Structure formats: structure tokens, C-alpha cells
PDB file of C-alpha atoms in Angstrom:
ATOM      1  CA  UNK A   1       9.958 -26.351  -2.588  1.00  0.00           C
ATOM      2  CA  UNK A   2       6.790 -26.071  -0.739  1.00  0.00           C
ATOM      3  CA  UNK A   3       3.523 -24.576  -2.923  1.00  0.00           C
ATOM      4  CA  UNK A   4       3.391 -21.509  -0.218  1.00  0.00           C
ATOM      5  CA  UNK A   5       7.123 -21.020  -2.156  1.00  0.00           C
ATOM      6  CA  UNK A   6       5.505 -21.157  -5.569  1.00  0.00           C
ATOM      7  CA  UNK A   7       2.498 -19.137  -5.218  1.00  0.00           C
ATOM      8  CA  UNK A   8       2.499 -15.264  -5.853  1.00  0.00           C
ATOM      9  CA  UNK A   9       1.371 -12.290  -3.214  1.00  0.00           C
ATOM     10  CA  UNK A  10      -0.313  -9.502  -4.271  1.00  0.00           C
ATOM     11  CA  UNK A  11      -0.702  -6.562  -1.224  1.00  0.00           C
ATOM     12  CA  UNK A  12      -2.821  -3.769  -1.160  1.00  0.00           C
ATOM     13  CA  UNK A  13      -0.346  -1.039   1.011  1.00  0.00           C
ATOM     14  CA  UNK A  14      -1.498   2.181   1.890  1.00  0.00           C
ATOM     15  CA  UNK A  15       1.699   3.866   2.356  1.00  0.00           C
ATOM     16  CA  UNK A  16       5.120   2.515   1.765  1.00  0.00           C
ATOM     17  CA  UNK A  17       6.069   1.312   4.371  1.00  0.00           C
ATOM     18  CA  UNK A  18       2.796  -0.679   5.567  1.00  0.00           C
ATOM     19  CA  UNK A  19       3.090  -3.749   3.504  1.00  0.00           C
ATOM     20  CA  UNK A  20       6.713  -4.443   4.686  1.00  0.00           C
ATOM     21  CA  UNK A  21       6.816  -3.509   8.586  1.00  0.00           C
ATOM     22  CA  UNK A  22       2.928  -5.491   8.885  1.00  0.00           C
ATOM     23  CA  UNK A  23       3.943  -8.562   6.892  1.00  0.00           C
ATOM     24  CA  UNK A  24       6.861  -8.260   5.527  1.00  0.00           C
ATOM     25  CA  UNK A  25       8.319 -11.818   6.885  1.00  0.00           C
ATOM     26  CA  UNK A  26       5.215 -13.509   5.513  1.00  0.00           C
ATOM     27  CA  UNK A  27       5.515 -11.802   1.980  1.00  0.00           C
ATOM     28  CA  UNK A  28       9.675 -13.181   1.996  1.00  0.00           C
ATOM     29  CA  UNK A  29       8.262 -16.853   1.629  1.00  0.00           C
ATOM     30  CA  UNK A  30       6.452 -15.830  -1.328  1.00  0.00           C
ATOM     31  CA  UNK A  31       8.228 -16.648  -4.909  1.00  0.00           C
ATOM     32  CA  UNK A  32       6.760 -13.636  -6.317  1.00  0.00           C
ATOM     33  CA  UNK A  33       5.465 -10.461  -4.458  1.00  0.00           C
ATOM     34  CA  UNK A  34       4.043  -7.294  -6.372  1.00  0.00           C
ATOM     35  CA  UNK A  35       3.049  -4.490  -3.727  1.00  0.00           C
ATOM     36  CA  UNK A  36       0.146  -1.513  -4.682  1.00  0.00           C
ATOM     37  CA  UNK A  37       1.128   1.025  -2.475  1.00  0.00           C
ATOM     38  CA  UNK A  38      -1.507   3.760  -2.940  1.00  0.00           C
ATOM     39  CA  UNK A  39      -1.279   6.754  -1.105  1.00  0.00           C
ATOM     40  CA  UNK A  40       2.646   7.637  -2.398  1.00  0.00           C
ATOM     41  CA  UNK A  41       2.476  11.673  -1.948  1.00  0.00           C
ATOM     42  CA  UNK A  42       3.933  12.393   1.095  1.00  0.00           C
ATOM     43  CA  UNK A  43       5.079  15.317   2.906  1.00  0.00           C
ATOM     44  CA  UNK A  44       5.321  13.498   6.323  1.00  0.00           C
ATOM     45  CA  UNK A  45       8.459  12.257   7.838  1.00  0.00           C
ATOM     46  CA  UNK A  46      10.195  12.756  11.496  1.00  0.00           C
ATOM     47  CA  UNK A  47      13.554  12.770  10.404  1.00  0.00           C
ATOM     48  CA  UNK A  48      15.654  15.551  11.378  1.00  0.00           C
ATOM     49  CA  UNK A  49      16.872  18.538   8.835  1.00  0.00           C
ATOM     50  CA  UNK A  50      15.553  16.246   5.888  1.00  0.00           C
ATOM     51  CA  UNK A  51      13.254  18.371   2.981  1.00  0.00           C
ATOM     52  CA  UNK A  52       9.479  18.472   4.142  1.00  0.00           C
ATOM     53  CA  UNK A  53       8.815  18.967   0.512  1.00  0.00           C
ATOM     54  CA  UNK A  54       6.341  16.271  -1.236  1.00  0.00           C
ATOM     55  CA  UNK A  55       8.633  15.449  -3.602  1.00  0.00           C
ATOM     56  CA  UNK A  56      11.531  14.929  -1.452  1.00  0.00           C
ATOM     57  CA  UNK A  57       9.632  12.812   0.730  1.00  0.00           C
ATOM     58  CA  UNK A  58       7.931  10.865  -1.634  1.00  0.00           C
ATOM     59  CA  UNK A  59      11.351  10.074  -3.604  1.00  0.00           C
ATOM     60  CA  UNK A  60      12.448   9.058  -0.113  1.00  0.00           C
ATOM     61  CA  UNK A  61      10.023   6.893   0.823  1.00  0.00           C
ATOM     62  CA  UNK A  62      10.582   5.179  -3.306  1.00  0.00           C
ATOM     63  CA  UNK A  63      14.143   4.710  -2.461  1.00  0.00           C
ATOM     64  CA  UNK A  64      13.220   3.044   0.895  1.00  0.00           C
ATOM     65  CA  UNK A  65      10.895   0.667  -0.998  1.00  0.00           C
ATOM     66  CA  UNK A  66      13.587   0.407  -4.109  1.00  0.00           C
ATOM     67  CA  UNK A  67      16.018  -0.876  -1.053  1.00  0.00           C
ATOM     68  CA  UNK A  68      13.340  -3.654  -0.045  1.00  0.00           C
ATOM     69  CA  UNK A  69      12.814  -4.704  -3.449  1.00  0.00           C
ATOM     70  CA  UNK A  70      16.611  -4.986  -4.415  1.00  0.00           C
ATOM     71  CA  UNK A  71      17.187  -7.130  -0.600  1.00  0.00           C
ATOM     72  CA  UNK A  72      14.051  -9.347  -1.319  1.00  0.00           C
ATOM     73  CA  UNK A  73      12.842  -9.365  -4.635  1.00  0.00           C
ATOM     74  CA  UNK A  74       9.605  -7.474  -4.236  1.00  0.00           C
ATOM     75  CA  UNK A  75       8.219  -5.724  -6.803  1.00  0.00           C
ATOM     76  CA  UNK A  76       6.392  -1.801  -5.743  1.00  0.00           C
ATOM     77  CA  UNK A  77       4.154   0.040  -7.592  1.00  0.00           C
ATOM     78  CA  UNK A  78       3.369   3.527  -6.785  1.00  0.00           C
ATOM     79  CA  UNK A  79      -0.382   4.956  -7.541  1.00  0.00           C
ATOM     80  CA  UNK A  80       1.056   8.408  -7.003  1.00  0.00           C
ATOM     81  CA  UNK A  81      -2.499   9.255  -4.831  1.00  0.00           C
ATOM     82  CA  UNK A  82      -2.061  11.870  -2.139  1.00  0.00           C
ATOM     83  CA  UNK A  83      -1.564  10.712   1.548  1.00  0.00           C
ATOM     84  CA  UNK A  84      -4.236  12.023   3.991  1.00  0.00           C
ATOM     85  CA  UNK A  85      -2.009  15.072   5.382  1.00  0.00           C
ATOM     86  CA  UNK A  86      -1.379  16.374   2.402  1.00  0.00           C
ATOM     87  CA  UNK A  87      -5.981  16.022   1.445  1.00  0.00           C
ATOM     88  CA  UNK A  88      -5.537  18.235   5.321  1.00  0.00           C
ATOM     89  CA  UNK A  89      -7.397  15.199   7.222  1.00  0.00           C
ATOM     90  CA  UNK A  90      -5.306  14.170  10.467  1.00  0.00           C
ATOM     91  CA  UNK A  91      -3.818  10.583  10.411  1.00  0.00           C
ATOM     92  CA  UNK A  92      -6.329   9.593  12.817  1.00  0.00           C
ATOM     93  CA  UNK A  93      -9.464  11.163  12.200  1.00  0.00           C
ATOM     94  CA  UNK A  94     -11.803   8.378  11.531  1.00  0.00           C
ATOM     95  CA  UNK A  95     -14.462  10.886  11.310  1.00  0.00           C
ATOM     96  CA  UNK A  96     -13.486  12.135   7.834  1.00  0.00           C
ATOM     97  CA  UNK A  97     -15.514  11.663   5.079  1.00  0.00           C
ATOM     98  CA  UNK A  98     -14.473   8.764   3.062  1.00  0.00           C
ATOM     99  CA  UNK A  99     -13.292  10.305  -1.104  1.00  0.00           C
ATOM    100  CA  UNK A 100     -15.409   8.225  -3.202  1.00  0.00           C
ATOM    101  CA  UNK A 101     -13.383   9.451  -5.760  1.00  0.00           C
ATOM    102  CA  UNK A 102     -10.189   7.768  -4.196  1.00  0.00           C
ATOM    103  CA  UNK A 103     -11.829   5.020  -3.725  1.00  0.00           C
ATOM    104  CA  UNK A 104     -12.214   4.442  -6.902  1.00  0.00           C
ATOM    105  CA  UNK A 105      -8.796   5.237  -7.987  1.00  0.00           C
ATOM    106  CA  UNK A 106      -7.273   3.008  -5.662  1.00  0.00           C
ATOM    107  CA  UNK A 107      -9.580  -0.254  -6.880  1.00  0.00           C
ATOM    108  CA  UNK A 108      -8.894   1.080 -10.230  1.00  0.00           C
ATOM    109  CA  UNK A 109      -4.954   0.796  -9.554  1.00  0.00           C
ATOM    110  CA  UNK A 110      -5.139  -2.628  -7.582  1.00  0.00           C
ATOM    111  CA  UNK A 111      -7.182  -3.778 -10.561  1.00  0.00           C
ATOM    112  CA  UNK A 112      -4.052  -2.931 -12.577  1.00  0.00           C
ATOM    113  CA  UNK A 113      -1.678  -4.070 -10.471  1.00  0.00           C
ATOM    114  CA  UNK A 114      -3.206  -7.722  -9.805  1.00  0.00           C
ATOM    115  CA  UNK A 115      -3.247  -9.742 -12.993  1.00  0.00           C
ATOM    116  CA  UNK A 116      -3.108 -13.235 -11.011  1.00  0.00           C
ATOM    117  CA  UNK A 117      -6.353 -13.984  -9.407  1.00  0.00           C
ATOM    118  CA  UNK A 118      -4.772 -17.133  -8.095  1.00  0.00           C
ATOM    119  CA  UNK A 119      -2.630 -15.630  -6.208  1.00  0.00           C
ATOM    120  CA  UNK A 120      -2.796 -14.452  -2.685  1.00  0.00           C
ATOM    121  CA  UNK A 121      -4.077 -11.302  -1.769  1.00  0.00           C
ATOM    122  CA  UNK A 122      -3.874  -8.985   1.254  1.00  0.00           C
ATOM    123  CA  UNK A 123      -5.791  -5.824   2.151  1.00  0.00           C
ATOM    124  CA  UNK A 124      -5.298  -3.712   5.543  1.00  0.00           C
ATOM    125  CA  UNK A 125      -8.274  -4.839   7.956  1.00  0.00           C
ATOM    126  CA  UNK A 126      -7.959  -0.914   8.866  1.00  0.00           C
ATOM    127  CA  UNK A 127      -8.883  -1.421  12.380  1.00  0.00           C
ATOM    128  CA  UNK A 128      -7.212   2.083  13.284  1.00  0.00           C
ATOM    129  CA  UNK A 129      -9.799   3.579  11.087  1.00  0.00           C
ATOM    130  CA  UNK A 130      -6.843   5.529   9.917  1.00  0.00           C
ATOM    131  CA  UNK A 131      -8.645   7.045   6.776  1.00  0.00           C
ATOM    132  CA  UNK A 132      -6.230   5.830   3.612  1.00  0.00           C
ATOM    133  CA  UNK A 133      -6.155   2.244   5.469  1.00  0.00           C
ATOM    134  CA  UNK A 134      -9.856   2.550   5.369  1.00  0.00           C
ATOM    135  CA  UNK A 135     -10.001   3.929   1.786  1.00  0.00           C
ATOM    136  CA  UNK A 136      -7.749   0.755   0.823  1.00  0.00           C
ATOM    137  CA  UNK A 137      -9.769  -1.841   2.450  1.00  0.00           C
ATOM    138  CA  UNK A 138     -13.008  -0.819   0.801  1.00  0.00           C
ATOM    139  CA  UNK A 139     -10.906  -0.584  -2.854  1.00  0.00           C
ATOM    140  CA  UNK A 140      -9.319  -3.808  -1.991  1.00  0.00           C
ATOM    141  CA  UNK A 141     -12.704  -5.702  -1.761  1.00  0.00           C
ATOM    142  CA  UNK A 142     -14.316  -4.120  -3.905  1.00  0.00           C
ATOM    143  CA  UNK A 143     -11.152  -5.129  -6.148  1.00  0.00           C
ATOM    144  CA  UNK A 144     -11.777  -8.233  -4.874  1.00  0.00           C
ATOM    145  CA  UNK A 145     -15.279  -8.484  -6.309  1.00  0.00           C
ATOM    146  CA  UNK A 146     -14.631  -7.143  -9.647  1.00  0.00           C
ATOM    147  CA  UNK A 147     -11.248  -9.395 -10.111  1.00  0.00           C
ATOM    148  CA  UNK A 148     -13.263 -12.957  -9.485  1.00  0.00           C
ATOM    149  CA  UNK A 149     -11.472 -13.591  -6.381  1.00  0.00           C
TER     150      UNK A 149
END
């Protein structure tokens, strides 16, 4: 077994479904995966005749991750943080003002999360300024920082 094999992943996701769809065939080498997925309150979907509710979505998008992590062994945990709709700032409005307050949750929650700072660790380079990517990559290195890694 090669060391890639043996070594653990830690990933900072904003939204379910980021971690898996960006990198998901990198993170199936990996003997051990644990996934912070931060912004979990979600009232956005494009299904048809499916709940628009927050908690129907949001217990959605769990069982879509709950799927995932049954198939492939990774392990998802959910920080329960509102999703930028739902906070009324458009998915793509880089121009919003950045929550210091979420911010801190979300390095507070990847600080929890990440208990191996030998392991691997991926943030979102947020290059669509999308503003809970953005929020993410400034927890994750401040995370970084405070972790030792």
C-alpha cells in the first residue's frame, strides 16, 4: 500500500456537495477522509415538486452526503451554518460583505473537525468569489495557522 493510501484527508467544503464533485476521486485514494462541510442550511435546490423548505433541503442534501459516505467511507460533518441565500446575499455576489462572525464559526468548526495535523488538508481556492467559498478559504487558513500546519 502506497503512503498516499495511509495518510488521512481532511476538506474544508462549503456546501455538500463541493468536496465530492471538486475532488472527490482524489479524496477515494485516501485511507481516511473526514469532510467539514460548513454552510449545511439550505433552502436551494432545482429539483422539481421537491419541499423548498430549509429543513427538507438540508436533510436532503445529509442523505446525499450519508450515500457518499456509506459508497466510500467518508466521514461528513455538518456545522449547521446558514448558506448564503438563506443570509439573502446572491450566490455570486462577490461584493457582499464578508460575516466576520462566520468566519469565525467556520475556523472554529474546522478546528474541531481536524484533530490530525499530519494529515492532508484542502480548502476551496474560492476563485468564483462565491461568498461561503470565500468565507471558507479565509477560516481554512486561518485554521491552518492556529492548528500548526
Amino acid at each position: 500500500m502506497s503512503a498516499k493510501f495511509e495518510r488521512k484527508a481532511y476538506v474544508v467544503s462549503p456546501h455538500h456537495d463541493d468536496a465530492v464533485l471538486s475532488i472527490g476521486m482524489i479524496l477515494r485514494e485516501y485511507g481516511r477522509v473526514d469532510i467539514a462541510n460548513l454552510f449545511t442550511l439550505s433552502d436551494s435546490h432545482i429539483l422539481p415538486n421537491v419541499d423548498m423548505s430549509k429543513e427538507a433541503v438540508s436533510l436532503m442534501r445529509h442523505e446525499e452526503d450519508k450515500s457518499v459516505g456509506d459508497a466510500y467511507g467518508f466521514n461528513f460533518h455538518d456545522a449547521g451554518l446558514p448558506d448564503s441565500e438563506i443570509r439573502g446575499v446572491a450566490w455570486d455576489d462577490y461584493w457582499a460583505e464578508i460575516d466576520g462572525d462566520l468566519v469565525d464559526a467556520s475556523e472554529q468548526f474546522i478546528r474541531n473537525v481536524v484533530t490530525d495535523n499530519e494529515a492532508d488538508l484542502y480548502i476551496p481556492s474560492a476563485f468564483g468569489l462565491h461568498p461561503d467559498h470565500l468565507i471558507a478559504h479565509i477560516a481554512g487558513i486561518r485554521a491552518l495557522g492556529s492548528l500548526g500546519i
